[in-house]
Amino acid sequence: MPDILSEEDTRALFAELRAQEHPNVVPAGTAAVQRTVHRRRMSTAVGVATLAALALVVGGLSVAGRDRQLFDPAPAGSIGEPSTSAHERLMGLAEQARRSVDGGSRLPASPAEESSAGHGPLDSVVQIVDEAMASGGAPAADYRLWYSCRGSGSAILTWTIGSRTASVTMICRDAGAAAPTRPDGVVTLTGAGIMTVRIEPDPDALHQAAYAFRIARD
Amino acid sequence: MTDFDELYATNFAELTVQLYAYFGDRQDAQDVVQEAFCRAFAKWSHIRTYDDPVAWVRRVAWNLATSGWRRRRTAMAFLRRQRQPQTVPEPAPDRVALITALSTLAPAQRRAMVLHYLADLPVAEIAEREHVGQGTVKSWLHRGRVALAAHFTQELEDDRA
């Protein structure tokens, strides 16, 4: 056998693999796709509703605690303190990050100028925020991405427009009430095509931090 | 049949074979492709307007495929619980040989081989995807073909022995 497979032989090998393997693929089907997406949407809706209900309960307890203090000199203890559940904390961090991005970024003059925005907890090794718009992806233009990360650790944000890529390491800070109201940073990119944002948290940031970003056309 | 159904029917097997060549595991490949289609369906009102929606699905599938072992294993465990067991025939020996030979290549090199020879992507597009120069991709493809030849030569010698 020669030291290198020829281009034709290589193509023939892969074509054979394709021909042999195709009949063995058993698609789960589009009905399964629809069920999965429906289930995820329901989970998100239930999650939001649960958070809203929790907020009402906590708010109610807080008011009740204050009212009781008026008549009872004994301290109300932890009643009315915000919940310390990890999920709630992460959602709070995500909201902090979003506010800082919204506060400092140049908000687009019209909705058409805003390309994409997202925020949420860093709860998986890779967050892929696949967002693109318009036929064939984003039109050729200069774009700007503002980002913030709240919590601990750091995360690598990779932003792609067509064939152009920019990457930045976000340092996730837990500034609490003193959280800055400006984005942590801004990246510019010129390009056209499908736009993706990919965020990879380090182990310290995983489940301990939240991100936000906003993209707009310059 | 909706346009999403059509896209799925036309491209699911093709994408799965590509990912199978990369993973060496058919079930993992099917799971990743199914997940990519789920993401496409969730945003279908946008994605259907693209010139080439399947390019979006392929990109997401490959992003998922290369986005970290831990995440993939977690997703696989979840998806396995969801699906019905499937029975498929054992792969033919020559198919196994190619998959085994591919598994000896470095991930980026293996991706380049699969994207070029199975997905029929041009060198320039692979270079863009991998954020490297076209020369690097050509070098990966060349070394990939050398490695495949070496693997098959070794197999031939083992068979003779």
PDB file of C-alpha atoms in Angstrom, chain B residues 54-156:
ATOM      1  CA  VAL B  54     -28.950  23.170   7.113  1.00  0.00           C
ATOM      2  CA  ALA B  55     -25.659  25.083   7.455  1.00  0.00           C
ATOM      3  CA  TRP B  56     -27.000  26.420  10.755  1.00  0.00           C
ATOM      4  CA  VAL B  57     -27.997  22.936  11.939  1.00  0.00           C
ATOM      5  CA  ARG B  58     -24.619  21.522  10.881  1.00  0.00           C
ATOM      6  CA  ARG B  59     -22.771  24.273  12.729  1.00  0.00           C
ATOM      7  CA  VAL B  60     -24.784  23.712  15.908  1.00  0.00           C
ATOM      8  CA  ALA B  61     -24.322  19.933  15.661  1.00  0.00           C
ATOM      9  CA  TRP B  62     -20.555  20.326  15.308  1.00  0.00           C
ATOM     10  CA  ASN B  63     -20.462  22.894  18.104  1.00  0.00           C
ATOM     11  CA  LEU B  64     -22.257  20.385  20.315  1.00  0.00           C
ATOM     12  CA  ALA B  65     -19.919  17.633  19.197  1.00  0.00           C
ATOM     13  CA  THR B  66     -16.844  19.617  20.153  1.00  0.00           C
ATOM     14  CA  SER B  67     -18.203  21.428  23.162  1.00  0.00           C
ATOM     15  CA  GLY B  68     -16.698  19.254  25.855  1.00  0.00           C
ATOM     16  CA  TRP B  69     -16.859  15.688  26.944  1.00  0.00           C
ATOM     17  CA  ARG B  70     -18.570  16.315  30.255  1.00  0.00           C
ATOM     18  CA  ARG B  71     -21.440  18.279  28.826  1.00  0.00           C
ATOM     19  CA  ARG B  72     -21.895  15.743  26.086  1.00  0.00           C
ATOM     20  CA  ARG B  73     -21.966  12.806  28.489  1.00  0.00           C
ATOM     21  CA  THR B  74     -24.511  14.550  30.677  1.00  0.00           C
ATOM     22  CA  ALA B  75     -26.711  15.278  27.689  1.00  0.00           C
ATOM     23  CA  MET B  76     -26.290  11.739  26.374  1.00  0.00           C
ATOM     24  CA  ALA B  77     -27.340  10.226  29.695  1.00  0.00           C
ATOM     25  CA  PHE B  78     -30.442  12.397  29.660  1.00  0.00           C
ATOM     26  CA  LEU B  79     -31.307  11.651  26.059  1.00  0.00           C
ATOM     27  CA  ARG B  80     -30.767   7.908  26.479  1.00  0.00           C
ATOM     28  CA  ARG B  81     -33.417   7.896  29.149  1.00  0.00           C
ATOM     29  CA  GLN B  82     -35.817   9.513  26.690  1.00  0.00           C
ATOM     30  CA  ARG B  83     -35.435   7.252  23.691  1.00  0.00           C
ATOM     31  CA  GLN B  84     -36.524   3.768  22.797  1.00  0.00           C
ATOM     32  CA  PRO B  85     -33.846   1.100  22.414  1.00  0.00           C
ATOM     33  CA  GLN B  86     -32.922   0.540  18.770  1.00  0.00           C
ATOM     34  CA  THR B  87     -31.559  -2.488  17.041  1.00  0.00           C
ATOM     35  CA  VAL B  88     -29.158  -1.969  14.163  1.00  0.00           C
ATOM     36  CA  PRO B  89     -26.908  -4.425  12.393  1.00  0.00           C
ATOM     37  CA  GLU B  90     -23.257  -4.754  13.364  1.00  0.00           C
ATOM     38  CA  PRO B  91     -21.022  -2.549  11.217  1.00  0.00           C
ATOM     39  CA  ALA B  92     -19.124  -4.134   8.329  1.00  0.00           C
ATOM     40  CA  PRO B  93     -15.386  -4.724   8.953  1.00  0.00           C
ATOM     41  CA  ASP B  94     -14.196  -2.130   6.396  1.00  0.00           C
ATOM     42  CA  ARG B  95     -16.426   0.499   7.973  1.00  0.00           C
ATOM     43  CA  VAL B  96     -14.974  -0.350  11.367  1.00  0.00           C
ATOM     44  CA  ALA B  97     -11.487  -0.041   9.906  1.00  0.00           C
ATOM     45  CA  LEU B  98     -12.119   3.474   8.649  1.00  0.00           C
ATOM     46  CA  ILE B  99     -13.738   4.590  11.909  1.00  0.00           C
ATOM     47  CA  THR B 100     -10.849   3.071  13.886  1.00  0.00           C
ATOM     48  CA  ALA B 101      -8.311   4.718  11.605  1.00  0.00           C
ATOM     49  CA  LEU B 102     -10.047   8.079  11.992  1.00  0.00           C
ATOM     50  CA  SER B 103     -10.048   7.722  15.766  1.00  0.00           C
ATOM     51  CA  THR B 104      -6.240   7.703  15.724  1.00  0.00           C
ATOM     52  CA  LEU B 105      -6.200  11.246  14.317  1.00  0.00           C
ATOM     53  CA  ALA B 106      -6.136  14.393  16.449  1.00  0.00           C
ATOM     54  CA  PRO B 107      -9.635  15.899  16.837  1.00  0.00           C
ATOM     55  CA  ALA B 108      -9.041  18.919  14.574  1.00  0.00           C
ATOM     56  CA  GLN B 109      -7.495  16.713  11.900  1.00  0.00           C
ATOM     57  CA  ARG B 110     -10.357  14.252  12.190  1.00  0.00           C
ATOM     58  CA  ARG B 111     -12.910  17.049  11.861  1.00  0.00           C
ATOM     59  CA  ALA B 112     -11.146  18.329   8.765  1.00  0.00           C
ATOM     60  CA  MET B 113     -11.175  14.863   7.179  1.00  0.00           C
ATOM     61  CA  VAL B 114     -14.871  14.335   7.923  1.00  0.00           C
ATOM     62  CA  LEU B 115     -15.958  17.822   6.880  1.00  0.00           C
ATOM     63  CA  HIS B 116     -13.996  17.624   3.643  1.00  0.00           C
ATOM     64  CA  TYR B 117     -14.580  14.038   2.547  1.00  0.00           C
ATOM     65  CA  LEU B 118     -18.031  13.407   4.032  1.00  0.00           C
ATOM     66  CA  ALA B 119     -19.671  16.825   4.276  1.00  0.00           C
ATOM     67  CA  ASP B 120     -17.949  17.942   1.060  1.00  0.00           C
ATOM     68  CA  LEU B 121     -16.994  21.287   2.556  1.00  0.00           C
ATOM     69  CA  PRO B 122     -14.255  23.140   0.663  1.00  0.00           C
ATOM     70  CA  VAL B 123     -10.892  23.722   2.348  1.00  0.00           C
ATOM     71  CA  ALA B 124     -11.608  27.452   2.673  1.00  0.00           C
ATOM     72  CA  GLU B 125     -14.811  26.846   4.646  1.00  0.00           C
ATOM     73  CA  ILE B 126     -13.127  24.372   6.996  1.00  0.00           C
ATOM     74  CA  ALA B 127     -10.325  26.883   7.555  1.00  0.00           C
ATOM     75  CA  GLU B 128     -12.897  29.507   8.528  1.00  0.00           C
ATOM     76  CA  ARG B 129     -14.671  27.104  10.856  1.00  0.00           C
ATOM     77  CA  GLU B 130     -11.474  26.040  12.581  1.00  0.00           C
ATOM     78  CA  HIS B 131      -9.989  29.544  12.616  1.00  0.00           C
ATOM     79  CA  VAL B 132      -6.807  28.421  10.859  1.00  0.00           C
ATOM     80  CA  GLY B 133      -5.242  29.103   7.492  1.00  0.00           C
ATOM     81  CA  GLN B 134      -6.107  27.074   4.406  1.00  0.00           C
ATOM     82  CA  GLY B 135      -2.535  25.742   4.367  1.00  0.00           C
ATOM     83  CA  THR B 136      -3.072  24.236   7.803  1.00  0.00           C
ATOM     84  CA  VAL B 137      -6.237  22.458   6.647  1.00  0.00           C
ATOM     85  CA  LYS B 138      -4.469  21.132   3.553  1.00  0.00           C
ATOM     86  CA  SER B 139      -1.679  19.891   5.793  1.00  0.00           C
ATOM     87  CA  TRP B 140      -4.225  18.178   8.109  1.00  0.00           C
ATOM     88  CA  LEU B 141      -5.863  16.481   5.131  1.00  0.00           C
ATOM     89  CA  HIS B 142      -2.503  15.351   3.779  1.00  0.00           C
ATOM     90  CA  ARG B 143      -1.383  13.977   7.133  1.00  0.00           C
ATOM     91  CA  GLY B 144      -4.802  12.403   7.591  1.00  0.00           C
ATOM     92  CA  ARG B 145      -4.453  10.478   4.350  1.00  0.00           C
ATOM     93  CA  VAL B 146      -0.931   9.427   5.347  1.00  0.00           C
ATOM     94  CA  ALA B 147      -2.229   8.214   8.716  1.00  0.00           C
ATOM     95  CA  LEU B 148      -5.086   6.284   7.071  1.00  0.00           C
ATOM     96  CA  ALA B 149      -2.658   4.630   4.654  1.00  0.00           C
ATOM     97  CA  ALA B 150      -0.355   3.686   7.530  1.00  0.00           C
ATOM     98  CA  HIS B 151      -3.279   2.262   9.495  1.00  0.00           C
ATOM     99  CA  PHE B 152      -4.538   0.165   6.597  1.00  0.00           C
ATOM    100  CA  THR B 153      -0.995  -1.049   5.817  1.00  0.00           C
ATOM    101  CA  GLN B 154      -0.617  -2.155   9.420  1.00  0.00           C
ATOM    102  CA  GLU B 155      -3.976  -3.940   9.288  1.00  0.00           C
ATOM    103  CA  LEU B 156      -2.948  -5.704   6.094  1.00  0.00           C
TER     104      LEU B 156
END
